[in-house]
XYZ file of C-alpha atoms in Angstrom:
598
model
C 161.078 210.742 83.682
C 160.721 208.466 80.874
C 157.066 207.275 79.666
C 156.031 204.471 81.038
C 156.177 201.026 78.659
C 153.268 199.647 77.061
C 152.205 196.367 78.508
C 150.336 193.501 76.561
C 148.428 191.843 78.982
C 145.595 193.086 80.306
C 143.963 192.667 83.748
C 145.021 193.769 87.116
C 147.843 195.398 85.278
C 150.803 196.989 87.574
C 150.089 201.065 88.451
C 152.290 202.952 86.917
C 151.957 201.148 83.631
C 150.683 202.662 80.686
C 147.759 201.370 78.105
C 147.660 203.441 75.072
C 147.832 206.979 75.880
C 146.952 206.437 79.782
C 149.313 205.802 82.653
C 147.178 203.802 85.785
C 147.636 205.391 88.917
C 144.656 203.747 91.618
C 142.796 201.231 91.070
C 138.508 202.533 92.089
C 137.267 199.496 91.127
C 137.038 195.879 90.294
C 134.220 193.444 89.176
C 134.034 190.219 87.357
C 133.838 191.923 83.661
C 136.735 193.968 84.416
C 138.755 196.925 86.461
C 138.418 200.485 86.726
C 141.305 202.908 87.254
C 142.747 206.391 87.487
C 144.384 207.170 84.782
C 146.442 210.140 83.632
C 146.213 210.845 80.105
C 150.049 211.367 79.218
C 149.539 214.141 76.558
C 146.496 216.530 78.089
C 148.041 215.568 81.333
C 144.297 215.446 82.462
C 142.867 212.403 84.921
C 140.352 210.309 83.766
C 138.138 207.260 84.773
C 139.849 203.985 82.794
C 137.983 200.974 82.460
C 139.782 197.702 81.473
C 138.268 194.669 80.407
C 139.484 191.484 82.157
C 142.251 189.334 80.626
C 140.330 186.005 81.275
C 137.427 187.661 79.317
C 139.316 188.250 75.971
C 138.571 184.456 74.568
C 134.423 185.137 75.305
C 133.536 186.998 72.046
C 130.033 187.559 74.144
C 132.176 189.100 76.825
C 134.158 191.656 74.313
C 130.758 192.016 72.150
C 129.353 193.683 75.370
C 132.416 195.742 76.219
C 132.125 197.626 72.694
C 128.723 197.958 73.160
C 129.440 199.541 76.422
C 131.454 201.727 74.224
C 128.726 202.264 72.001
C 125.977 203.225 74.775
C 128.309 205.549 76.592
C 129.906 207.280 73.481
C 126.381 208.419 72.080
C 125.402 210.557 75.312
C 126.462 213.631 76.133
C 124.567 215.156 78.954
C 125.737 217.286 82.176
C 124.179 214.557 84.680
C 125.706 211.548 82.465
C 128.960 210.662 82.849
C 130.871 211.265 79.212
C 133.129 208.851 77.424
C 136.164 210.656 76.224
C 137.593 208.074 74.624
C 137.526 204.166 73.634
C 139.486 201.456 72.126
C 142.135 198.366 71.883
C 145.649 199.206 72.963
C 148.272 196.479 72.765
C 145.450 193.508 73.148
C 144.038 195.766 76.124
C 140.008 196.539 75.865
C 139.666 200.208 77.061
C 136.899 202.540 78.012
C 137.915 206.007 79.394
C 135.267 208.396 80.921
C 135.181 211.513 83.201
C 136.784 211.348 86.228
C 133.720 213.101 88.820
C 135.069 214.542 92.449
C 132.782 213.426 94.616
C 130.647 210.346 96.155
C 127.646 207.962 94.811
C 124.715 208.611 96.238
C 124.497 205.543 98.795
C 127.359 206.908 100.599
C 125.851 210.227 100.630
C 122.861 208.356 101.991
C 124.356 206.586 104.566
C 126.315 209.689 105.917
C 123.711 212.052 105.789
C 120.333 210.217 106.034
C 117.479 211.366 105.876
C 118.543 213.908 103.256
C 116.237 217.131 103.683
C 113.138 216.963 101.395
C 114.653 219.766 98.470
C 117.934 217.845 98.335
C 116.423 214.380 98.002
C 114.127 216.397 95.120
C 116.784 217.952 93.421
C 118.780 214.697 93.399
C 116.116 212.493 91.449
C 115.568 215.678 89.357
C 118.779 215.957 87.577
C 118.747 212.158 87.855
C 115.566 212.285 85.576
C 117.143 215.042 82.880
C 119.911 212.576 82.217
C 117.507 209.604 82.176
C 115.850 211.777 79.916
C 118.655 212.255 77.608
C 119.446 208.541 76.960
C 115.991 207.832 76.668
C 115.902 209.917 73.840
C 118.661 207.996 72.881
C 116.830 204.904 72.451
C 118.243 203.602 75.878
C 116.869 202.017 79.375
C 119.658 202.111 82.261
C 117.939 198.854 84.246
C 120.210 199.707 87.498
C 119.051 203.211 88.587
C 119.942 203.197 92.415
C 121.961 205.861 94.811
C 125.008 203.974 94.018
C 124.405 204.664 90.364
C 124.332 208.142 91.014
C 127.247 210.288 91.369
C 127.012 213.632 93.850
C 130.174 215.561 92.955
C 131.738 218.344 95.120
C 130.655 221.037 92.746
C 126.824 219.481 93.749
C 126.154 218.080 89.869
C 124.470 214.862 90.071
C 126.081 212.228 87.292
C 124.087 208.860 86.861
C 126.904 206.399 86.298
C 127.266 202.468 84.796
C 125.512 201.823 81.817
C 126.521 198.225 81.964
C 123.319 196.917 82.099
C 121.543 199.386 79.314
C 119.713 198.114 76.994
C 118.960 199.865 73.083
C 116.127 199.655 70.803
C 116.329 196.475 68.184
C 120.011 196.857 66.335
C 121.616 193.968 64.521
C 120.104 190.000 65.388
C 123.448 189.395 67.097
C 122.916 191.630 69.280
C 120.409 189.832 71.335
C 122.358 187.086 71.799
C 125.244 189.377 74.054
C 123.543 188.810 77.219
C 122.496 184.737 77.855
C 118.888 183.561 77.734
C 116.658 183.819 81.381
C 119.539 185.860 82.952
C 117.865 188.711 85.484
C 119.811 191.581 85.500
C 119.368 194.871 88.614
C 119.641 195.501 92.024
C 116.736 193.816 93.742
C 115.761 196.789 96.107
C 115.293 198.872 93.229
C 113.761 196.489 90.133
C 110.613 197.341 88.867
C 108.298 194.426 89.444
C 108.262 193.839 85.506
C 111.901 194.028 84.961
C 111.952 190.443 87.659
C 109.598 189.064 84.573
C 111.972 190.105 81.985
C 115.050 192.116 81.835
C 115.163 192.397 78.095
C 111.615 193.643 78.269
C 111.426 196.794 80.071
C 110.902 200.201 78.946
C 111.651 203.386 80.439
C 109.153 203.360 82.625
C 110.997 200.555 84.574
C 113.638 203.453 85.392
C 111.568 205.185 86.614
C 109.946 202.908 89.440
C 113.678 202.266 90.060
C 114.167 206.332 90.278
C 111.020 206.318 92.592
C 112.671 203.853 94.982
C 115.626 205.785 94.856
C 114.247 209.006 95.831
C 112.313 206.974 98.716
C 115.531 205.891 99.967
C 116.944 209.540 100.384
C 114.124 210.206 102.349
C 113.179 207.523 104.423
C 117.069 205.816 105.069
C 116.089 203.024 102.855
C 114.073 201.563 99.895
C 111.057 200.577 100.170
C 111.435 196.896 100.682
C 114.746 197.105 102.170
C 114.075 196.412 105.292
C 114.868 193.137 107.448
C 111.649 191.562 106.605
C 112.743 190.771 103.064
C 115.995 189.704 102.692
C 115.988 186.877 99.722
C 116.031 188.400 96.494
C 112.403 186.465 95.990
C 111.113 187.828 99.560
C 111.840 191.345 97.727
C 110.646 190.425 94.086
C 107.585 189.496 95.912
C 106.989 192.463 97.595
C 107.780 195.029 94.461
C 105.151 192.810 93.056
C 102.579 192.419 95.483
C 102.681 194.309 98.496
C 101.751 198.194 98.962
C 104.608 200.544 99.341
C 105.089 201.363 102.843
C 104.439 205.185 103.107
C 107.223 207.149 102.998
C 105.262 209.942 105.891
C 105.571 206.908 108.178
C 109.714 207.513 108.237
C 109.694 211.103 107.227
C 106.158 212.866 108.235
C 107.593 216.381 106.560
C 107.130 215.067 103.142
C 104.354 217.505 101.759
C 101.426 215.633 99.854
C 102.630 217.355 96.686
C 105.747 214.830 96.916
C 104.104 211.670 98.254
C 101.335 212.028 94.812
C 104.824 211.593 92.848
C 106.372 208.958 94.760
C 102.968 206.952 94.510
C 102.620 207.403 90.619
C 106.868 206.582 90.033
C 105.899 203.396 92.621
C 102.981 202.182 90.866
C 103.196 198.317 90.116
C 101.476 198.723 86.397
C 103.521 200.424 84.368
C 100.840 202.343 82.847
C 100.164 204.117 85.647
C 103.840 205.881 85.841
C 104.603 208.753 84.084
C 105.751 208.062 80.626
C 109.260 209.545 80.376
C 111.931 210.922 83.041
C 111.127 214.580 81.517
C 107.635 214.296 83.218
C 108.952 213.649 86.483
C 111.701 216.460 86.353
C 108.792 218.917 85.666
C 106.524 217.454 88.793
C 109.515 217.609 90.995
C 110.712 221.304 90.559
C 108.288 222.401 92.703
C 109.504 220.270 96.320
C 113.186 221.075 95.130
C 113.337 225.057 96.141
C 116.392 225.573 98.404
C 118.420 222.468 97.699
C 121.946 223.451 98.359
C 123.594 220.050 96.664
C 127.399 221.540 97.423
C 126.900 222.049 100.863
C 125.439 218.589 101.388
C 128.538 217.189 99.311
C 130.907 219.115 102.080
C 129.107 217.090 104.688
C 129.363 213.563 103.460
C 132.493 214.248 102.737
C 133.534 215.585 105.856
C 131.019 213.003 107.739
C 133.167 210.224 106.231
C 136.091 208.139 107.074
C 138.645 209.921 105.534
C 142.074 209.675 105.202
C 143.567 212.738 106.313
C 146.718 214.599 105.828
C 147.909 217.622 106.933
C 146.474 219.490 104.286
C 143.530 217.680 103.386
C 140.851 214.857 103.531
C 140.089 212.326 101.002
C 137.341 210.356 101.024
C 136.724 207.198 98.721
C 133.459 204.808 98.234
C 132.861 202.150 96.132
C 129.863 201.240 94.228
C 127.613 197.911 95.240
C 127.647 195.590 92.718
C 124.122 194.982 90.825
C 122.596 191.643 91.354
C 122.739 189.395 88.958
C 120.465 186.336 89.171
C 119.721 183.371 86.601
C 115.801 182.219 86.083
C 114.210 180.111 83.743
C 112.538 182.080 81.149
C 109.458 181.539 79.611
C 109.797 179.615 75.974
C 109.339 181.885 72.755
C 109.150 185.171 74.841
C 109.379 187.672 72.191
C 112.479 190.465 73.098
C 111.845 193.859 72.247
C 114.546 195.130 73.068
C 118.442 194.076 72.414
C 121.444 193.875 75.682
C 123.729 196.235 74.909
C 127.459 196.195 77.378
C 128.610 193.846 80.562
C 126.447 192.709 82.977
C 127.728 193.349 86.486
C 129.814 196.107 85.397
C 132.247 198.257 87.401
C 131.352 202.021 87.906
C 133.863 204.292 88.277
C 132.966 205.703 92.199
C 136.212 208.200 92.818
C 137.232 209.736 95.806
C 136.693 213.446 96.175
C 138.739 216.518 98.347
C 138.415 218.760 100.721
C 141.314 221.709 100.211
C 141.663 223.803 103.517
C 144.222 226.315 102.509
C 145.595 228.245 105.708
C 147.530 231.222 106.218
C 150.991 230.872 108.500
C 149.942 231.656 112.217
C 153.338 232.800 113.251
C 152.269 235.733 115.082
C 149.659 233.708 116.962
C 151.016 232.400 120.721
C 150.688 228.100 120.853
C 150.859 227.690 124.127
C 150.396 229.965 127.062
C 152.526 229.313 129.964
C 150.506 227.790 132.959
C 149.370 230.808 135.555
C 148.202 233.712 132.784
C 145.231 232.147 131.481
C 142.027 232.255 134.062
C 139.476 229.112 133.697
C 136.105 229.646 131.890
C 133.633 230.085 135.223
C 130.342 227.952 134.931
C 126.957 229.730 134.830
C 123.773 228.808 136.012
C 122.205 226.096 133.077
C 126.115 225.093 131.352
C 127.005 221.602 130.980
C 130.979 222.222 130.597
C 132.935 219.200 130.817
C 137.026 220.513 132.548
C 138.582 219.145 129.839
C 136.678 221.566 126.938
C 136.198 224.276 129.275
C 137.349 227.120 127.370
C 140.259 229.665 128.687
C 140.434 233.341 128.958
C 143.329 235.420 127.995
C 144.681 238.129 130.664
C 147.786 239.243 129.098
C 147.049 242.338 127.235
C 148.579 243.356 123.609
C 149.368 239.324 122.686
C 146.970 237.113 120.328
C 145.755 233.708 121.571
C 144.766 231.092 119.346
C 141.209 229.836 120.500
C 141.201 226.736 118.407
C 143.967 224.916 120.768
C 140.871 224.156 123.149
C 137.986 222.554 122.481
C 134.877 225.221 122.351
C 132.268 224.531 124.395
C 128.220 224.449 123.078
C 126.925 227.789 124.876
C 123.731 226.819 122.903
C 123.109 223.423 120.775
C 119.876 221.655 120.463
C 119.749 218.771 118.471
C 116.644 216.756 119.242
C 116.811 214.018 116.650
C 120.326 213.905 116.787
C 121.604 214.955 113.091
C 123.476 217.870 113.751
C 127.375 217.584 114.342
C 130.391 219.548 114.915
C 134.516 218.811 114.900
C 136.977 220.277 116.743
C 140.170 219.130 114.908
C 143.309 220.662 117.024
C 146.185 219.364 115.300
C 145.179 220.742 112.474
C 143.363 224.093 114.377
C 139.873 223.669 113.115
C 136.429 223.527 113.433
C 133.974 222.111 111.390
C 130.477 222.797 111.798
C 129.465 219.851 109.485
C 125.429 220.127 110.056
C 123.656 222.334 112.052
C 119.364 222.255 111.530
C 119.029 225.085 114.028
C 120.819 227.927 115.786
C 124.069 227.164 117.489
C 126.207 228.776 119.618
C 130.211 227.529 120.157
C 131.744 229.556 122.897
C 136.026 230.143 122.884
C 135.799 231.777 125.945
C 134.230 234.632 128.533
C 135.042 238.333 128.672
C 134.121 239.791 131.687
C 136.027 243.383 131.678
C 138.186 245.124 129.371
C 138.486 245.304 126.091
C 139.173 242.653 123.296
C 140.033 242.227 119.473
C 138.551 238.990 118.088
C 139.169 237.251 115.024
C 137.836 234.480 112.889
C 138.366 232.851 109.590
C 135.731 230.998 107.727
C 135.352 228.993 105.029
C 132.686 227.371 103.482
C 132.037 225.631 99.543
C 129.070 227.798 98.093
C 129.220 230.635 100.488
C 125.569 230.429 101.213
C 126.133 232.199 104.924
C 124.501 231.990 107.822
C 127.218 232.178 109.904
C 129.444 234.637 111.793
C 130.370 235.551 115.180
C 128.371 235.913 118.549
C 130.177 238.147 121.702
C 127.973 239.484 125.482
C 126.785 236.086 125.707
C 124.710 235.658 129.196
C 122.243 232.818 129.962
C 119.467 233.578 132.900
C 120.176 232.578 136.139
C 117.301 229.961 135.677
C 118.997 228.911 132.553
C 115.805 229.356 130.759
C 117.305 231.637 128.086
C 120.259 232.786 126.343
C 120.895 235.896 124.703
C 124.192 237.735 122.895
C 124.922 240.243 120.445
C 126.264 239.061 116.705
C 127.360 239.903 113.379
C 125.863 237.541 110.995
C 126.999 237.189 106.945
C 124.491 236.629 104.502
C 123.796 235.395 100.908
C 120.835 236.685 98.749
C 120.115 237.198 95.125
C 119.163 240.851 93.902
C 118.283 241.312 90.270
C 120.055 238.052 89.671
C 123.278 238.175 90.978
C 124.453 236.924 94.379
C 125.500 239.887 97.116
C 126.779 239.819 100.592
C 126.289 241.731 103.769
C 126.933 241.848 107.029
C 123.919 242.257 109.713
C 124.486 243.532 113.363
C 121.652 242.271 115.580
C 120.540 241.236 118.958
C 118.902 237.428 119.779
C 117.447 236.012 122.739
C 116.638 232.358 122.950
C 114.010 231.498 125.165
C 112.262 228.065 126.843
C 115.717 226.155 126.916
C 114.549 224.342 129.711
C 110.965 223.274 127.720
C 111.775 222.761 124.579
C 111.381 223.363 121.424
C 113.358 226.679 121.932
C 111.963 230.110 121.300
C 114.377 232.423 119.066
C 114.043 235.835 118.388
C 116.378 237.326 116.508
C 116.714 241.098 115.620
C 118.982 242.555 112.884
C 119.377 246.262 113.839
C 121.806 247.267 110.782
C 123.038 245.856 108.051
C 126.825 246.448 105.372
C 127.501 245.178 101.894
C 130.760 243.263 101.877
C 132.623 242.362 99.240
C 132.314 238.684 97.508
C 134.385 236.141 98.993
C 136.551 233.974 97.149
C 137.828 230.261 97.674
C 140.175 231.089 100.455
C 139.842 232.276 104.100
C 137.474 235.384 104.614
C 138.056 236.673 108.281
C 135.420 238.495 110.126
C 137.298 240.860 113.011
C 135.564 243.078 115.648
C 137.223 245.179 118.144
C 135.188 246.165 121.303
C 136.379 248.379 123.904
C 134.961 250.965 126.581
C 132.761 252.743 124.406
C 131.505 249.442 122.717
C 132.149 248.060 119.485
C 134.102 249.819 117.833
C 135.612 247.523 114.825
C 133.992 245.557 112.189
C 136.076 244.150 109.583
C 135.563 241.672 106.630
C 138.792 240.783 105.192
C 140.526 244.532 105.209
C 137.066 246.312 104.589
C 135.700 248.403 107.029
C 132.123 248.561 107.835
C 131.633 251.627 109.472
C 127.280 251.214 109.107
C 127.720 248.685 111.998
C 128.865 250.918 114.559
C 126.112 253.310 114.189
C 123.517 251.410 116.585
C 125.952 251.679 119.749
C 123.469 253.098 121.590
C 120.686 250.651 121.716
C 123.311 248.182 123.524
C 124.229 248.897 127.085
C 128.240 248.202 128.904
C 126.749 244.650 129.995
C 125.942 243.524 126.444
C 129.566 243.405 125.173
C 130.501 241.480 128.327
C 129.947 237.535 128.426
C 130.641 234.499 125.908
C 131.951 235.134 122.691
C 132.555 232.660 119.601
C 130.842 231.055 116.235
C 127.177 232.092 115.637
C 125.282 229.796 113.017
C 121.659 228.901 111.730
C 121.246 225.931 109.416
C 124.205 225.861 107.708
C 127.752 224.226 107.499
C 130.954 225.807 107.185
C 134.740 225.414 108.810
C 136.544 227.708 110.780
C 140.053 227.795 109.775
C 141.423 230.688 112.582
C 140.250 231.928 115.702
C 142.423 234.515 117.872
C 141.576 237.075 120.501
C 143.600 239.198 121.318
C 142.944 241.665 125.198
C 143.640 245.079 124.054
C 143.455 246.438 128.139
């Protein structure tokens, strides 16, 4: 296929078109300075972020002055949580800007998907937010639009802050000041620091950081701190960054530790001289609340949690950045500017669309559909709230595999009390998706009430933190006030610093079901070092028959160390529910088969 033909006019250009060394693909983006696209770089064959300036902007030589020195801002910083330039220029009358493309979502649609983010996220978030803050302060620059749409989460978990549009520079050439018009207010009036409503050629660094303090408040609380429906204008909410207390954030979330809320009030302070002085500062005071962020596995939920546009191999989901307010005022005569406006005011960011690959093995040897008559209905106990049409089916035909993911599981134990975990079942596709799960869960594929049984399970999950496996001899009380089961858990942990794996065999009981909050007990009798899993599908297999169980497999390794606690378990423990065991955690299961081996 020929390269595509150069075209002269910029704009909305035609995908499939090529501008310099780029070919468009999607438009990501569009605002009133220009257009963002995804662009394939014909030579490195490599996609990048591609930023046109608008054809009815080329006769404004304030409009291209602050395209170049968009150019100029993002080309000095290089920085793992900024996004890089990677290249810049004019290409057949066409004003270009190409950056990294990031996999992933901003941070608002993280927010909205996921809200309240847990307290080490939300920490770790602002923190790499502040090292790259950091970095072009150093540089001499002020971002003035720090919000969660300005801050990219990609699926790796690095945090990118995005659209310098609005940055301003220390004092360059006298022209310079003259790129952005006289008593224009430039930000996003949730997140303006009450000075930068006063004057946006003014503030300092410290005004990114009141906007970094809102920011944070919104991952934890659901929303800024004036954002509520009490002030709407964009004066009802300059008033209140200026004048009213901060609500406390304890009121929304009351696990934030004092540590964290000392922070938030010093970032929040209305005098700037009471913040911290640079973005460095902050990083430091907010290592401590970030322990235990796991930033991948809370990309795999938004993007799972969102509307995505699926396929039969995977999910895409795209958001697009809010645009920042823009506002005109009268400005006080003579005001003396410090600083100089330095790129386009109301600039696009380039918010891409990220993936979620489920590779899958062929399931030939796995029956679809069992002929009516050989499968026996899942019998309700004493405490189950089974709907018929999830009730889950037991196979009687010995020597054949079944696949369990054809029916729906059913929660054999699920408490969700402020109603922010969530599961999938997706059976076109044969998945589930355990997308958040804040305590122990239980997802039952069927009953085994005699006889023996091979079962089966692939997982996947992006950082393969664990905390998940398999549960089988699953009984609940006849007063339904407990549950308890056998299962064979996998684990992540660091040892001299390197990650390892193992398997534990244990025993759990889960008490007060009936007054809550549950009690769990958990016991891990034995434990096996597996090998490391890789991107793909890692199956966990166990075989139990007469003499109990009597197979443990990850992938084709045998774990022999399991088997040796047979005899604290007696012939009713391997009899009962069996399925997906999990504790605060997310993963997908990708196969599920049993298989009666009597």
């Amino acid at each position: 296929m020929a390269d595509p033909q150069p075209v002269p006019v910029p704009g909305l250009l035609p995908l499939d078109r090529r501008v310099g060394q780029y070919r468009l693909v999607e438009r990501i983006g569009h605002g009133g300075m220009g257009t963002v696209y995804r662009a394939e770089h014909l030579r490195l064959k490599k996609m990048v972020a591609v930023k046109l300036l608008a054809a009815d902007r080329l006769a404004d030589p304030g409009a291209v002055g602050r395209f170049e020195r968009e150019m100029a801002v993002v080309g000095r910083l290089d920085h793992p949580n900024i996004v890089r330039a990677t290249d810049a220029g004019d290409a057949d009358g066409v004003h270009f800007l190409a950056m990294e493309l990031v996999d992933g979502l901003d941070l608002g649609a993280v927010n909205r998907r996921c809200r309240p983010l847990a307290v080490a996220d939300a920490c770790e978030i602002a923190r790499r937010a502040a090292l790259g803050l950091q970095h072009a302060h150093e540089h001499g620059l002020v971002h003035r639009d720090v919000k969660p749409q300005n801050l990219m989460l990609s699926r790796k978990g690095e945090v990118k802050v995005l659209d310098l549009g609005l940055a301003l520079f220390r004092a360059g050439t006298p022209d310079e000041d003259a790129l952005t018009a006289t008593g224009q207010l430039m930000g996003t009036a949730n997140y303006m620091a009450p000075e930068q409503f006063d004057g946006c050629h003014t503030v300092d660094i410290r005004a990114d950081l009141y906007s970094l303090g809102c920011t944070l408040y919104a991952l934890l609380a659901g929303q800024p701190p004036f954002g509520g429906p009490e002030h709407k204008s964009i004066f009802g909410k300059m008033t209140a960054h200026k004048t009213k207390p901060v609500p406390r954030v304890t009121a929304a979330r009351p696990d934030v530790p004092p540590g964290l809320v000392a922070v938030l009030d010093a970032l929040l302070a209305k005098d700037p001289a009471a913040r911290p002085s640079v973005p460095a500062e902050v990083a430091t005071a907010l290592e401590p609340f970030a322990s235990g962020a796991d930033l991948p596995a809370l990309a795999l939920v938004a993007l799972i949690r969102g509307d995505a546009r699926d396929t039969a191999e995977h999910a895409t989901v795209t958001a697009a950045n809010s645009t920042p307010v823009v506002s005109t005022r009268t400005a006080t005569p003579g005001r003396r500017r410090r600083w100089a406006a330095a790129v386009v005011a109301g600039a696009v960011a380039a918010t891409v669309g990220g993936a979620v690959w489920l590779s899958r093995r062929p399931a030939a040897d796995l029956v679809p559909e069992v002929p009516a008559g050989l499968l026996a209905p899942r019998v309700p106990v004493a405490g189950d709230d089974i709907k018929p049409d999830v009730a889950a089916l037991e196979p009687r035909i010995s020597g054949r595999w079944y696949d369990l993911l054809k029916t729906r599981p059913t929660e054999f134990h699920w408490w969700d009390p402020k109603g922010i975990n969530d599961w999938k079942h997706d059976p076109a596709r044969g998945m589930v998706r355990v997308v958040y799960a804040n305590n122990t869960g239980l997802l039952s594929f069927g009953r085994a009430d005699s006889g023996g049984f091979r079962l089966q399970i692939g997982f996947q999950q992006p950082a393969w933190t664990g905390d998940f496996g398999l549960f089988f001899g699953g009984k609940r009380s006849p007063d339904g006030q407990s549950v308890r089961f056998q299962y064979l858990r996998f684990a992540s942990f660091a040892n001299a610093g390197e990650q390892q794996f193992r398997l534990y065999r244990g025993q759990n009981e889960i008490a007060n079901l009936l007054k809550p909050p549950p009690l769990v007990r958990p016991r891990d009798w034995v434990s096996s070092e597996v090998t490391s899993p890789d991107q793909h599908e890692q199956e966990l297999t166990i075989e139990v028959g007469h003499a109990g169980l009597q197979l443990v497999k990850w992938n084709e390794m045998k774990c022999h160390d399991l088997l040796t606690v047979n005899e604290k378990f007696s012939a009713d423990d391997y009899t009962g529910e069996y399925g997906i065991y999990f504790f605060k955690t997310n993963f997908t299961v990708v196969s599920a088969k049993l298989k009666p081996t009597d």
